[in-house]
């Protein structure tokens, strides 16, 4: 009877390389054969044999009530660290006729317990690129089985501070959130082997790159007058090389380098500048510092509501807007209700007043002053009624002129059609002797020059020119 394919069962608990006795590796069993077959053991494809204190094979043969045999075998052998990769299998050998046959079991691996030989602690991401505000992970890895218990420590002066409570349990991972300058230092990972209670440790240095002490100085340090110049100097401290960049309040890039010269300053010049300090070797590491440059000067009126078209007795708003530093005051030459508001260095004053006859004649004066000077402008008020009347007169005059021209054109056209006004070459008329009309008195003026002129008007062949040519 051909035996069944052998079934192999590896040690279910795991085997320590430090075991004092030769441990059981696996057991193998094959049923229903006749005659009883033999079982052999193989490791990584090579057959194992009994060796004193090295390999032991214990076979068992059982004859069932059916007359068939069940054979089993147990393999005992010491293990090493390298056996964590070894494969074991058994084979049952039997005769069929005059030929030797074999059936093999599946290949199995055995769980081997061995102590840590190599412990590795690393910073993720790389310590060279860590900056303030980053999240850092310390990963401790060991090559022992079962995985050891990890503990984390940070060196403070001459003592080690235990950070194990912050680590993820049984993972060898320590997360550090929002690191800063004080997070720099030496960290240590310690492993405790549960098999033989041995310890190993590994240390690593964490460097948190930072920028501190960013400040901007101004030369001269006093307040600047309009038209003057100033130099701004930016400085900072960091363990890595720094790069400086200047921008205005709108974010426009102005210059590179730790210094910037601002020439011919005015009120309109951006009075807020920022120095951005960057570390090119550490992407994302940068800090900024803003500085305000106050430009002093006498007021300058930049907008005024003049001329303003109004009607008498209506209520109007007069507007006067100026720019100055220090803050100026606004005075009006007339009384009314005023409202002022500031927009950066601009001051705007609205005067609400009823239009009187005198106000129409004199207008209003806006006077803006501070400690450095005075500026004033006149608002002209124009009466919309008078303007409308003047415009009406002009329009009427234009319409009358157009009508006169149209009538004159019609009269000329009518006379031409009646033949009173000769046009073209079709007819000739003697205009020197007009025919006397019964209702008109005709006065004839004679001159000696008439004959000469009449001769000049004749053509070269003696014919008279047409009336139109004359």
Tab-separated table of C-alpha atoms in Angstrom:
chain	number	residue	atom	x	y	z
A	1	UNK	CA	0.000	0.000	0.000
A	2	UNK	CA	1.484	3.393	-1.008
A	3	UNK	CA	1.811	5.704	2.046
A	4	UNK	CA	0.003	9.002	2.348
A	5	UNK	CA	1.930	12.213	1.724
A	6	UNK	CA	3.730	13.053	4.946
A	7	UNK	CA	2.447	15.899	7.088
A	8	UNK	CA	4.999	18.102	8.877
A	9	UNK	CA	4.355	20.229	11.980
A	10	UNK	CA	7.039	22.763	13.020
A	11	UNK	CA	7.646	23.742	16.631
A	12	UNK	CA	4.777	26.121	17.428
A	13	UNK	CA	6.442	28.048	20.248
A	14	UNK	CA	9.782	29.144	18.880
A	15	UNK	CA	13.332	28.055	19.675
A	16	UNK	CA	16.036	30.045	21.413
A	17	UNK	CA	19.605	29.926	20.220
A	18	UNK	CA	20.523	29.897	23.913
A	19	UNK	CA	18.531	26.732	24.668
A	20	UNK	CA	20.459	24.411	27.050
A	21	UNK	CA	18.826	21.298	25.621
A	22	UNK	CA	18.622	20.142	22.048
A	23	UNK	CA	15.241	21.571	20.981
A	24	UNK	CA	12.533	19.950	18.925
A	25	UNK	CA	12.477	21.278	15.396
A	26	UNK	CA	9.447	19.535	13.878
A	27	UNK	CA	7.497	16.278	13.681
A	28	UNK	CA	6.487	14.274	10.608
A	29	UNK	CA	3.785	11.604	10.072
A	30	UNK	CA	2.607	9.361	7.215
A	31	UNK	CA	-0.347	6.935	7.389
A	32	UNK	CA	-1.782	3.867	5.642
A	33	UNK	CA	1.238	2.150	4.166
A	34	UNK	CA	2.433	-1.433	3.814
A	35	UNK	CA	5.102	-2.409	4.421
A	36	UNK	CA	6.300	0.236	6.911
A	37	UNK	CA	8.258	2.995	5.131
A	38	UNK	CA	11.212	5.058	6.368
A	39	UNK	CA	11.207	8.827	7.139
A	40	UNK	CA	14.188	11.077	6.449
A	41	UNK	CA	14.803	14.743	7.419
A	42	UNK	CA	16.217	17.521	5.265
A	43	UNK	CA	17.491	21.051	6.022
A	44	UNK	CA	17.837	23.445	3.096
A	45	UNK	CA	17.726	20.424	0.769
A	46	UNK	CA	20.442	18.416	2.583
A	47	UNK	CA	19.615	15.196	4.461
A	48	UNK	CA	20.204	15.174	8.213
A	49	UNK	CA	21.586	12.213	10.141
A	50	UNK	CA	21.841	11.373	13.788
A	51	UNK	CA	24.876	13.006	15.423
A	52	UNK	CA	25.610	12.913	19.091
A	53	UNK	CA	24.674	16.199	20.785
A	54	UNK	CA	23.937	17.621	17.364
A	55	UNK	CA	21.047	15.933	15.587
A	56	UNK	CA	18.588	13.422	16.992
A	57	UNK	CA	15.874	11.681	14.966
A	58	UNK	CA	13.267	9.650	16.845
A	59	UNK	CA	11.135	7.406	14.605
A	60	UNK	CA	7.907	5.684	15.702
A	61	UNK	CA	6.168	2.830	13.826
A	62	UNK	CA	2.554	1.891	14.659
A	63	UNK	CA	0.625	-1.022	13.095
A	64	UNK	CA	-3.035	-0.210	12.878
A	65	UNK	CA	-5.846	-2.734	13.269
A	66	UNK	CA	-6.253	-2.634	9.539
A	67	UNK	CA	-2.803	-4.096	9.120
A	68	UNK	CA	-1.466	-0.876	7.658
A	69	UNK	CA	1.342	1.146	9.213
A	70	UNK	CA	1.513	4.685	10.530
A	71	UNK	CA	5.050	6.010	10.760
A	72	UNK	CA	6.177	9.221	12.449
A	73	UNK	CA	9.464	10.931	13.241
A	74	UNK	CA	10.603	13.846	15.399
A	75	UNK	CA	13.667	15.963	14.600
A	76	UNK	CA	15.783	17.498	17.358
A	77	UNK	CA	18.678	19.823	16.537
A	78	UNK	CA	20.401	22.924	17.908
A	79	UNK	CA	19.766	26.220	16.079
A	80	UNK	CA	21.759	29.357	15.350
A	81	UNK	CA	20.842	32.879	14.310
A	82	UNK	CA	21.230	31.885	10.653
A	83	UNK	CA	18.553	29.201	11.024
A	84	UNK	CA	15.882	31.928	10.994
A	85	UNK	CA	16.164	31.567	7.198
A	86	UNK	CA	16.407	27.759	7.060
A	87	UNK	CA	13.744	25.508	5.534
A	88	UNK	CA	12.960	21.997	6.854
A	89	UNK	CA	11.020	19.152	5.291
A	90	UNK	CA	10.607	15.388	5.699
A	91	UNK	CA	10.301	12.574	3.128
A	92	UNK	CA	8.752	9.103	3.364
A	93	UNK	CA	10.542	6.331	1.392
A	94	UNK	CA	8.835	3.124	0.275
A	95	UNK	CA	9.187	0.306	-2.281
A	96	UNK	CA	6.839	-0.169	-5.155
A	97	UNK	CA	7.671	-3.384	-6.928
A	98	UNK	CA	11.428	-3.335	-7.268
A	99	UNK	CA	11.677	0.475	-7.327
A	100	UNK	CA	12.347	2.862	-4.421
A	101	UNK	CA	9.950	5.780	-4.267
A	102	UNK	CA	9.677	8.896	-2.016
A	103	UNK	CA	6.990	11.409	-1.050
A	104	UNK	CA	8.063	14.827	0.353
A	105	UNK	CA	6.230	17.098	2.771
A	106	UNK	CA	5.892	20.823	2.401
A	107	UNK	CA	8.835	23.018	3.507
A	108	UNK	CA	8.542	24.933	6.782
A	109	UNK	CA	10.464	27.574	8.705
A	110	UNK	CA	10.951	27.587	12.469
A	111	UNK	CA	10.615	30.687	14.671
A	112	UNK	CA	14.098	31.256	16.063
A	113	UNK	CA	14.744	33.516	19.070
A	114	UNK	CA	18.084	35.323	19.028
A	115	UNK	CA	19.510	38.405	20.790
A	116	UNK	CA	20.151	41.831	19.255
A	117	UNK	CA	23.432	42.167	17.465
A	118	UNK	CA	22.892	45.495	15.710
A	119	UNK	CA	20.941	48.468	17.068
A	120	UNK	CA	20.298	51.465	14.784
A	121	UNK	CA	18.879	54.872	15.735
A	122	UNK	CA	18.101	57.439	13.022
A	123	UNK	CA	16.402	60.819	12.693
A	124	UNK	CA	13.645	61.225	10.113
A	125	UNK	CA	13.816	63.436	8.167
A	126	UNK	CA	17.564	63.869	8.065
A	127	UNK	CA	18.896	65.823	11.037
A	128	UNK	CA	20.722	68.175	8.667
A	129	UNK	CA	17.377	69.511	7.363
A	130	UNK	CA	15.447	69.848	10.630
A	131	UNK	CA	14.243	73.370	11.400
A	132	UNK	CA	12.248	75.036	14.147
A	133	UNK	CA	8.588	74.077	14.009
A	134	UNK	CA	9.184	70.708	12.322
A	135	UNK	CA	7.930	67.361	13.575
A	136	UNK	CA	10.784	64.876	14.006
A	137	UNK	CA	10.666	61.099	14.386
A	138	UNK	CA	13.397	59.047	16.060
A	139	UNK	CA	13.322	55.451	14.810
A	140	UNK	CA	15.122	52.732	16.760
A	141	UNK	CA	15.620	49.426	14.943
A	142	UNK	CA	17.103	46.181	16.246
A	143	UNK	CA	17.773	42.832	14.561
A	144	UNK	CA	16.800	40.628	17.531
A	145	UNK	CA	13.866	38.202	17.776
A	146	UNK	CA	11.547	38.669	19.499
A	147	UNK	CA	11.789	42.485	19.136
A	148	UNK	CA	13.329	43.943	22.267
A	149	UNK	CA	11.847	46.570	24.571
A	150	UNK	CA	13.030	50.042	23.576
A	151	UNK	CA	13.693	53.002	25.843
A	152	UNK	CA	14.552	56.569	24.804
A	153	UNK	CA	16.688	59.109	26.649
A	154	UNK	CA	17.911	62.691	26.051
A	155	UNK	CA	21.135	63.978	27.532
A	156	UNK	CA	20.756	67.105	29.656
A	157	UNK	CA	24.112	68.239	30.965
A	158	UNK	CA	25.507	65.063	32.566
A	159	UNK	CA	22.196	63.278	33.110
A	160	UNK	CA	19.916	61.278	30.845
A	161	UNK	CA	16.263	62.269	30.788
A	162	UNK	CA	13.915	59.314	30.232
A	163	UNK	CA	11.549	59.975	27.284
A	164	UNK	CA	10.133	56.446	27.039
A	165	UNK	CA	6.671	57.594	28.111
A	166	UNK	CA	6.488	59.742	24.941
A	167	UNK	CA	7.352	56.857	22.606
A	168	UNK	CA	4.842	54.651	20.811
A	169	UNK	CA	4.556	51.374	22.780
A	170	UNK	CA	6.561	48.424	21.444
A	171	UNK	CA	7.464	50.157	18.190
A	172	UNK	CA	10.811	51.847	18.749
A	173	UNK	CA	9.386	55.165	17.489
A	174	UNK	CA	9.634	58.482	19.330
A	175	UNK	CA	7.807	61.479	17.837
A	176	UNK	CA	8.960	65.015	18.679
A	177	UNK	CA	6.445	67.703	17.730
A	178	UNK	CA	7.133	71.377	16.933
A	179	UNK	CA	10.828	71.180	17.771
A	180	UNK	CA	12.829	74.275	18.634
A	181	UNK	CA	16.351	75.267	19.516
A	182	UNK	CA	16.139	73.578	22.928
A	183	UNK	CA	15.226	70.278	21.237
A	184	UNK	CA	18.772	69.976	19.909
A	185	UNK	CA	21.000	67.493	21.702
A	186	UNK	CA	22.022	63.850	22.028
A	187	UNK	CA	19.322	61.189	22.071
A	188	UNK	CA	19.842	57.556	23.061
A	189	UNK	CA	17.876	54.386	22.310
A	190	UNK	CA	18.331	51.391	24.605
A	191	UNK	CA	17.120	47.849	23.864
A	192	UNK	CA	16.372	45.136	26.440
A	193	UNK	CA	16.471	41.591	25.066
A	194	UNK	CA	13.709	39.497	26.643
A	195	UNK	CA	15.461	36.226	25.808
A	196	UNK	CA	18.661	36.724	27.747
A	197	UNK	CA	17.949	40.178	29.357
A	198	UNK	CA	20.952	41.688	27.577
A	199	UNK	CA	21.045	45.434	26.741
A	200	UNK	CA	22.364	47.448	23.821
A	201	UNK	CA	22.212	51.193	23.150
A	202	UNK	CA	22.778	53.645	20.302
A	203	UNK	CA	22.992	57.467	20.340
A	204	UNK	CA	22.401	60.156	17.725
A	205	UNK	CA	22.715	63.940	17.659
A	206	UNK	CA	19.700	66.040	16.705
A	207	UNK	CA	20.417	69.501	15.331
A	208	UNK	CA	17.477	71.885	15.070
A	209	UNK	CA	18.369	74.699	12.682
A	210	UNK	CA	17.001	78.097	13.652
A	211	UNK	CA	17.121	81.817	12.986
A	212	UNK	CA	16.940	84.170	15.941
A	213	UNK	CA	17.604	87.772	16.869
A	214	UNK	CA	16.305	89.258	13.617
A	215	UNK	CA	16.374	93.049	13.922
A	216	UNK	CA	16.553	96.070	11.621
A	217	UNK	CA	18.409	99.302	12.339
A	218	UNK	CA	18.016	102.607	10.492
A	219	UNK	CA	20.704	105.152	9.721
A	220	UNK	CA	20.120	107.913	10.590
A	221	UNK	CA	17.897	106.729	13.402
A	222	UNK	CA	15.952	110.008	13.610
A	223	UNK	CA	12.798	110.786	11.629
A	224	UNK	CA	13.440	111.449	7.945
A	225	UNK	CA	12.222	114.548	6.090
A	226	UNK	CA	10.755	114.417	2.591
A	227	UNK	CA	13.507	114.275	-0.026
A	228	UNK	CA	16.075	112.761	2.346
A	229	UNK	CA	17.630	109.279	2.210
A	230	UNK	CA	18.045	106.476	4.731
A	231	UNK	CA	19.900	103.159	5.054
A	232	UNK	CA	18.316	100.061	6.589
A	233	UNK	CA	20.516	97.274	8.012
A	234	UNK	CA	19.149	93.779	8.772
A	235	UNK	CA	20.934	91.320	11.066
A	236	UNK	CA	20.201	87.862	12.515
A	237	UNK	CA	21.904	84.866	14.132
A	238	UNK	CA	21.874	81.238	12.984
A	239	UNK	CA	24.204	78.211	12.978
A	240	UNK	CA	23.879	78.088	9.174
A	241	UNK	CA	24.556	80.619	6.416
A	242	UNK	CA	21.890	83.273	5.873
A	243	UNK	CA	20.505	85.169	2.891
A	244	UNK	CA	18.674	88.527	3.136
A	245	UNK	CA	15.864	89.940	0.999
A	246	UNK	CA	13.947	93.247	1.190
A	247	UNK	CA	10.302	93.833	0.221
A	248	UNK	CA	7.869	96.727	0.475
A	249	UNK	CA	4.456	96.643	2.172
A	250	UNK	CA	2.841	95.276	-1.016
A	251	UNK	CA	5.292	92.364	-1.155
A	252	UNK	CA	7.311	93.731	-4.069
A	253	UNK	CA	10.939	92.639	-3.994
A	254	UNK	CA	13.270	95.628	-3.649
A	255	UNK	CA	16.793	94.335	-3.051
A	256	UNK	CA	19.042	91.457	-1.945
A	257	UNK	CA	21.580	91.667	0.854
A	258	UNK	CA	21.599	92.779	4.469
A	259	UNK	CA	21.466	96.515	3.584
A	260	UNK	CA	19.182	98.681	1.483
A	261	UNK	CA	19.426	102.403	0.586
A	262	UNK	CA	16.189	104.392	0.238
A	263	UNK	CA	16.685	107.640	-1.628
A	264	UNK	CA	14.491	110.743	-2.000
A	265	UNK	CA	11.763	109.571	0.337
A	266	UNK	CA	8.261	111.032	0.012
A	267	UNK	CA	4.922	110.567	1.723
A	268	UNK	CA	3.900	108.295	-1.135
A	269	UNK	CA	6.924	106.043	-0.644
A	270	UNK	CA	6.063	102.790	1.140
A	271	UNK	CA	6.773	103.491	4.801
A	272	UNK	CA	6.773	99.821	5.871
A	273	UNK	CA	9.591	97.525	4.759
A	274	UNK	CA	10.272	93.895	5.630
A	275	UNK	CA	13.569	92.060	5.836
A	276	UNK	CA	13.235	88.323	5.162
A	277	UNK	CA	16.099	86.183	6.457
A	278	UNK	CA	16.470	82.773	4.790
A	279	UNK	CA	18.758	79.757	5.207
A	280	UNK	CA	19.400	78.361	1.692
A	281	UNK	CA	20.807	75.096	3.078
A	282	UNK	CA	17.615	74.386	5.042
A	283	UNK	CA	14.544	74.695	2.772
A	284	UNK	CA	11.677	76.529	4.444
A	285	UNK	CA	13.755	78.049	7.235
A	286	UNK	CA	13.125	81.802	7.228
A	287	UNK	CA	12.017	84.703	9.425
A	288	UNK	CA	10.879	88.246	8.683
A	289	UNK	CA	11.087	91.564	10.453
A	290	UNK	CA	9.143	94.712	9.566
A	291	UNK	CA	10.285	98.280	10.072
A	292	UNK	CA	8.421	101.560	9.581
A	293	UNK	CA	10.159	104.599	8.127
A	294	UNK	CA	8.287	107.769	9.100
A	295	UNK	CA	8.744	110.564	6.550
A	296	UNK	CA	8.073	114.029	7.963
A	297	UNK	CA	7.013	117.017	5.937
A	298	UNK	CA	4.587	119.892	5.668
A	299	UNK	CA	1.061	119.124	4.414
A	300	UNK	CA	0.351	118.637	0.757
A	301	UNK	CA	-3.255	118.864	-0.455
A	302	UNK	CA	-3.779	115.988	-2.877
A	303	UNK	CA	-7.530	116.229	-3.604
A	304	UNK	CA	-10.138	118.987	-3.353
A	305	UNK	CA	-13.704	119.334	-4.672
A	306	UNK	CA	-13.232	122.368	-6.899
A	307	UNK	CA	-14.970	123.657	-8.934
A	308	UNK	CA	-18.202	122.466	-7.353
A	309	UNK	CA	-21.536	123.037	-9.130
A	310	UNK	CA	-24.255	123.918	-6.615
A	311	UNK	CA	-27.593	125.643	-6.209
A	312	UNK	CA	-28.295	128.369	-3.736
A	313	UNK	CA	-29.791	127.201	-0.416
A	314	UNK	CA	-28.967	123.538	-1.001
A	315	UNK	CA	-26.789	121.558	1.476
A	316	UNK	CA	-23.492	120.365	-0.023
A	317	UNK	CA	-20.338	118.535	1.086
A	318	UNK	CA	-16.976	120.174	0.510
A	319	UNK	CA	-14.002	117.758	0.525
A	320	UNK	CA	-10.357	118.464	1.213
A	321	UNK	CA	-7.772	115.655	1.375
A	322	UNK	CA	-4.115	116.120	2.309
A	323	UNK	CA	-1.067	114.066	3.210
A	324	UNK	CA	1.409	114.988	5.938
A	325	UNK	CA	3.376	113.774	8.946
A	326	UNK	CA	3.107	114.652	11.796
A	327	UNK	CA	-0.675	114.529	11.610
A	328	UNK	CA	-1.999	117.891	10.419
A	329	UNK	CA	-5.101	119.837	11.347
A	330	UNK	CA	-7.667	121.074	8.828
A	331	UNK	CA	-9.381	124.473	9.076
A	332	UNK	CA	-12.154	125.838	6.861
A	333	UNK	CA	-12.766	129.523	6.128
A	334	UNK	CA	-16.508	129.058	6.696
A	335	UNK	CA	-18.570	127.470	9.425
A	336	UNK	CA	-20.293	124.139	8.999
A	337	UNK	CA	-20.373	120.550	10.217
A	338	UNK	CA	-17.036	118.805	9.710
A	339	UNK	CA	-16.081	115.153	9.694
A	340	UNK	CA	-12.474	113.950	9.526
A	341	UNK	CA	-10.937	110.504	9.020
A	342	UNK	CA	-7.395	109.184	8.559
A	343	UNK	CA	-6.251	106.743	5.889
A	344	UNK	CA	-2.609	105.860	6.527
A	345	UNK	CA	-0.933	109.292	6.316
A	346	UNK	CA	-3.848	110.889	4.435
A	347	UNK	CA	-6.314	113.062	6.291
A	348	UNK	CA	-9.655	113.854	4.693
A	349	UNK	CA	-12.079	116.531	5.913
A	350	UNK	CA	-15.702	116.803	4.783
A	351	UNK	CA	-17.517	120.077	5.458
A	352	UNK	CA	-21.317	120.055	5.292
A	353	UNK	CA	-22.696	123.557	4.660
A	354	UNK	CA	-25.762	125.339	3.201
A	355	UNK	CA	-25.014	127.361	0.071
A	356	UNK	CA	-25.632	131.071	0.614
A	357	UNK	CA	-25.318	134.016	-1.744
A	358	UNK	CA	-22.087	135.115	-0.035
A	359	UNK	CA	-20.666	131.600	-0.241
A	360	UNK	CA	-21.368	131.558	-3.975
A	361	UNK	CA	-19.466	134.793	-4.348
A	362	UNK	CA	-16.438	134.063	-2.142
A	363	UNK	CA	-16.117	130.258	-2.244
A	364	UNK	CA	-14.373	128.330	0.578
A	365	UNK	CA	-10.760	127.969	1.663
A	366	UNK	CA	-9.240	124.692	3.005
A	367	UNK	CA	-6.186	125.236	5.184
A	368	UNK	CA	-4.058	122.254	6.315
A	369	UNK	CA	-1.200	122.762	8.760
A	370	UNK	CA	1.233	120.935	11.037
A	371	UNK	CA	4.421	121.898	12.877
A	372	UNK	CA	6.380	121.892	9.616
A	373	UNK	CA	4.224	124.126	7.460
A	374	UNK	CA	0.888	125.134	5.956
A	375	UNK	CA	-0.882	124.345	2.691
A	376	UNK	CA	-4.181	125.844	1.517
A	377	UNK	CA	-6.430	125.746	-1.538
A	378	UNK	CA	-9.586	127.545	-2.656
A	379	UNK	CA	-12.845	125.788	-3.573
A	380	UNK	CA	-14.821	127.595	-6.275
A	381	UNK	CA	-18.605	127.270	-6.121
A	382	UNK	CA	-20.493	127.628	-9.416
A	383	UNK	CA	-24.239	128.383	-9.450
A	384	UNK	CA	-25.920	125.705	-11.562
A	385	UNK	CA	-28.902	128.072	-12.297
A	386	UNK	CA	-26.732	130.793	-13.850
A	387	UNK	CA	-24.826	128.172	-15.728
A	388	UNK	CA	-28.028	126.687	-17.078
A	389	UNK	CA	-29.344	130.129	-18.164
A	390	UNK	CA	-26.078	130.966	-19.918
A	391	UNK	CA	-26.144	127.639	-21.665
A	392	UNK	CA	-29.803	128.280	-22.687
A	393	UNK	CA	-28.963	131.651	-24.241
A	394	UNK	CA	-26.118	130.116	-26.201
A	395	UNK	CA	-28.343	127.305	-27.443
A	396	UNK	CA	-31.079	129.770	-28.544
A	397	UNK	CA	-28.508	131.906	-30.389
A	398	UNK	CA	-27.216	128.854	-32.208
A	399	UNK	CA	-30.738	127.796	-33.203
A	400	UNK	CA	-31.556	131.346	-34.489
A	401	UNK	CA	-28.337	131.410	-36.516
A	402	UNK	CA	-29.166	128.046	-38.051
A	403	UNK	CA	-32.680	129.283	-38.979
A	404	UNK	CA	-31.297	132.471	-40.543
A	405	UNK	CA	-28.870	130.489	-42.665
A	406	UNK	CA	-31.663	128.113	-43.707
A	407	UNK	CA	-34.003	130.995	-44.712
A	408	UNK	CA	-31.246	132.765	-46.646
A	409	UNK	CA	-30.451	129.580	-48.486
A	410	UNK	CA	-34.127	129.102	-49.386
A	411	UNK	CA	-34.424	132.713	-50.733
A	412	UNK	CA	-31.335	132.316	-52.881
A	413	UNK	CA	-32.636	129.019	-54.243
A	414	UNK	CA	-36.070	130.614	-55.017
A	415	UNK	CA	-34.527	133.589	-56.862
A	416	UNK	CA	-32.308	131.248	-58.846
A	417	UNK	CA	-35.318	129.213	-59.952
A	418	UNK	CA	-37.140	132.445	-61.046
A	419	UNK	CA	-34.109	133.490	-63.077
A	420	UNK	CA	-33.394	136.511	-60.985
A	421	UNK	CA	-29.944	135.213	-60.170
A	422	UNK	CA	-28.025	133.908	-63.208
A	423	UNK	CA	-25.931	130.808	-62.535
A	424	UNK	CA	-23.980	128.671	-65.002
A	425	UNK	CA	-23.280	129.356	-68.693
A	426	UNK	CA	-26.815	128.856	-70.027
A	427	UNK	CA	-27.879	132.498	-70.223
A	428	UNK	CA	-26.332	135.921	-70.693
A	429	UNK	CA	-27.556	139.122	-69.119
A	430	UNK	CA	-26.436	142.707	-69.436
A	431	UNK	CA	-26.001	143.842	-65.954
A	432	UNK	CA	-24.597	147.234	-66.933
A	433	UNK	CA	-27.987	148.529	-68.029
A	434	UNK	CA	-30.673	147.075	-65.857
A	435	UNK	CA	-34.235	147.399	-67.210
A	436	UNK	CA	-36.174	150.070	-65.434
A	437	UNK	CA	-39.067	148.933	-63.347
A	438	UNK	CA	-42.210	150.952	-63.025
A	439	UNK	CA	-42.112	150.986	-59.233
A	440	UNK	CA	-38.382	151.626	-58.901
A	441	UNK	CA	-36.096	154.532	-59.675
A	442	UNK	CA	-32.996	153.394	-61.530
A	443	UNK	CA	-29.855	155.474	-61.413
A	444	UNK	CA	-27.330	154.806	-64.209
A	445	UNK	CA	-23.706	155.574	-63.556
A	446	UNK	CA	-21.441	155.935	-66.553
A	447	UNK	CA	-17.705	155.866	-66.594
A	448	UNK	CA	-14.981	156.061	-69.183
A	449	UNK	CA	-13.501	152.865	-67.847
A	450	UNK	CA	-16.558	150.834	-68.749
A	451	UNK	CA	-15.536	150.489	-72.396
A	452	UNK	CA	-12.063	149.405	-71.424
A	453	UNK	CA	-13.393	146.834	-69.015
A	454	UNK	CA	-15.858	145.619	-71.621
A	455	UNK	CA	-13.004	145.162	-74.047
A	456	UNK	CA	-11.023	143.118	-71.489
A	457	UNK	CA	-13.962	140.832	-71.069
A	458	UNK	CA	-13.990	139.893	-74.775
A	459	UNK	CA	-12.369	136.706	-75.990
A	460	UNK	CA	-9.423	136.469	-78.321
A	461	UNK	CA	-11.611	135.899	-81.401
A	462	UNK	CA	-13.794	138.904	-80.598
A	463	UNK	CA	-16.631	136.950	-78.925
A	464	UNK	CA	-17.934	138.049	-75.578
A	465	UNK	CA	-17.489	135.689	-72.600
A	466	UNK	CA	-20.451	134.132	-70.985
A	467	UNK	CA	-22.020	135.852	-68.028
A	468	UNK	CA	-20.949	133.021	-65.796
A	469	UNK	CA	-17.299	133.480	-66.858
A	470	UNK	CA	-17.516	137.146	-66.027
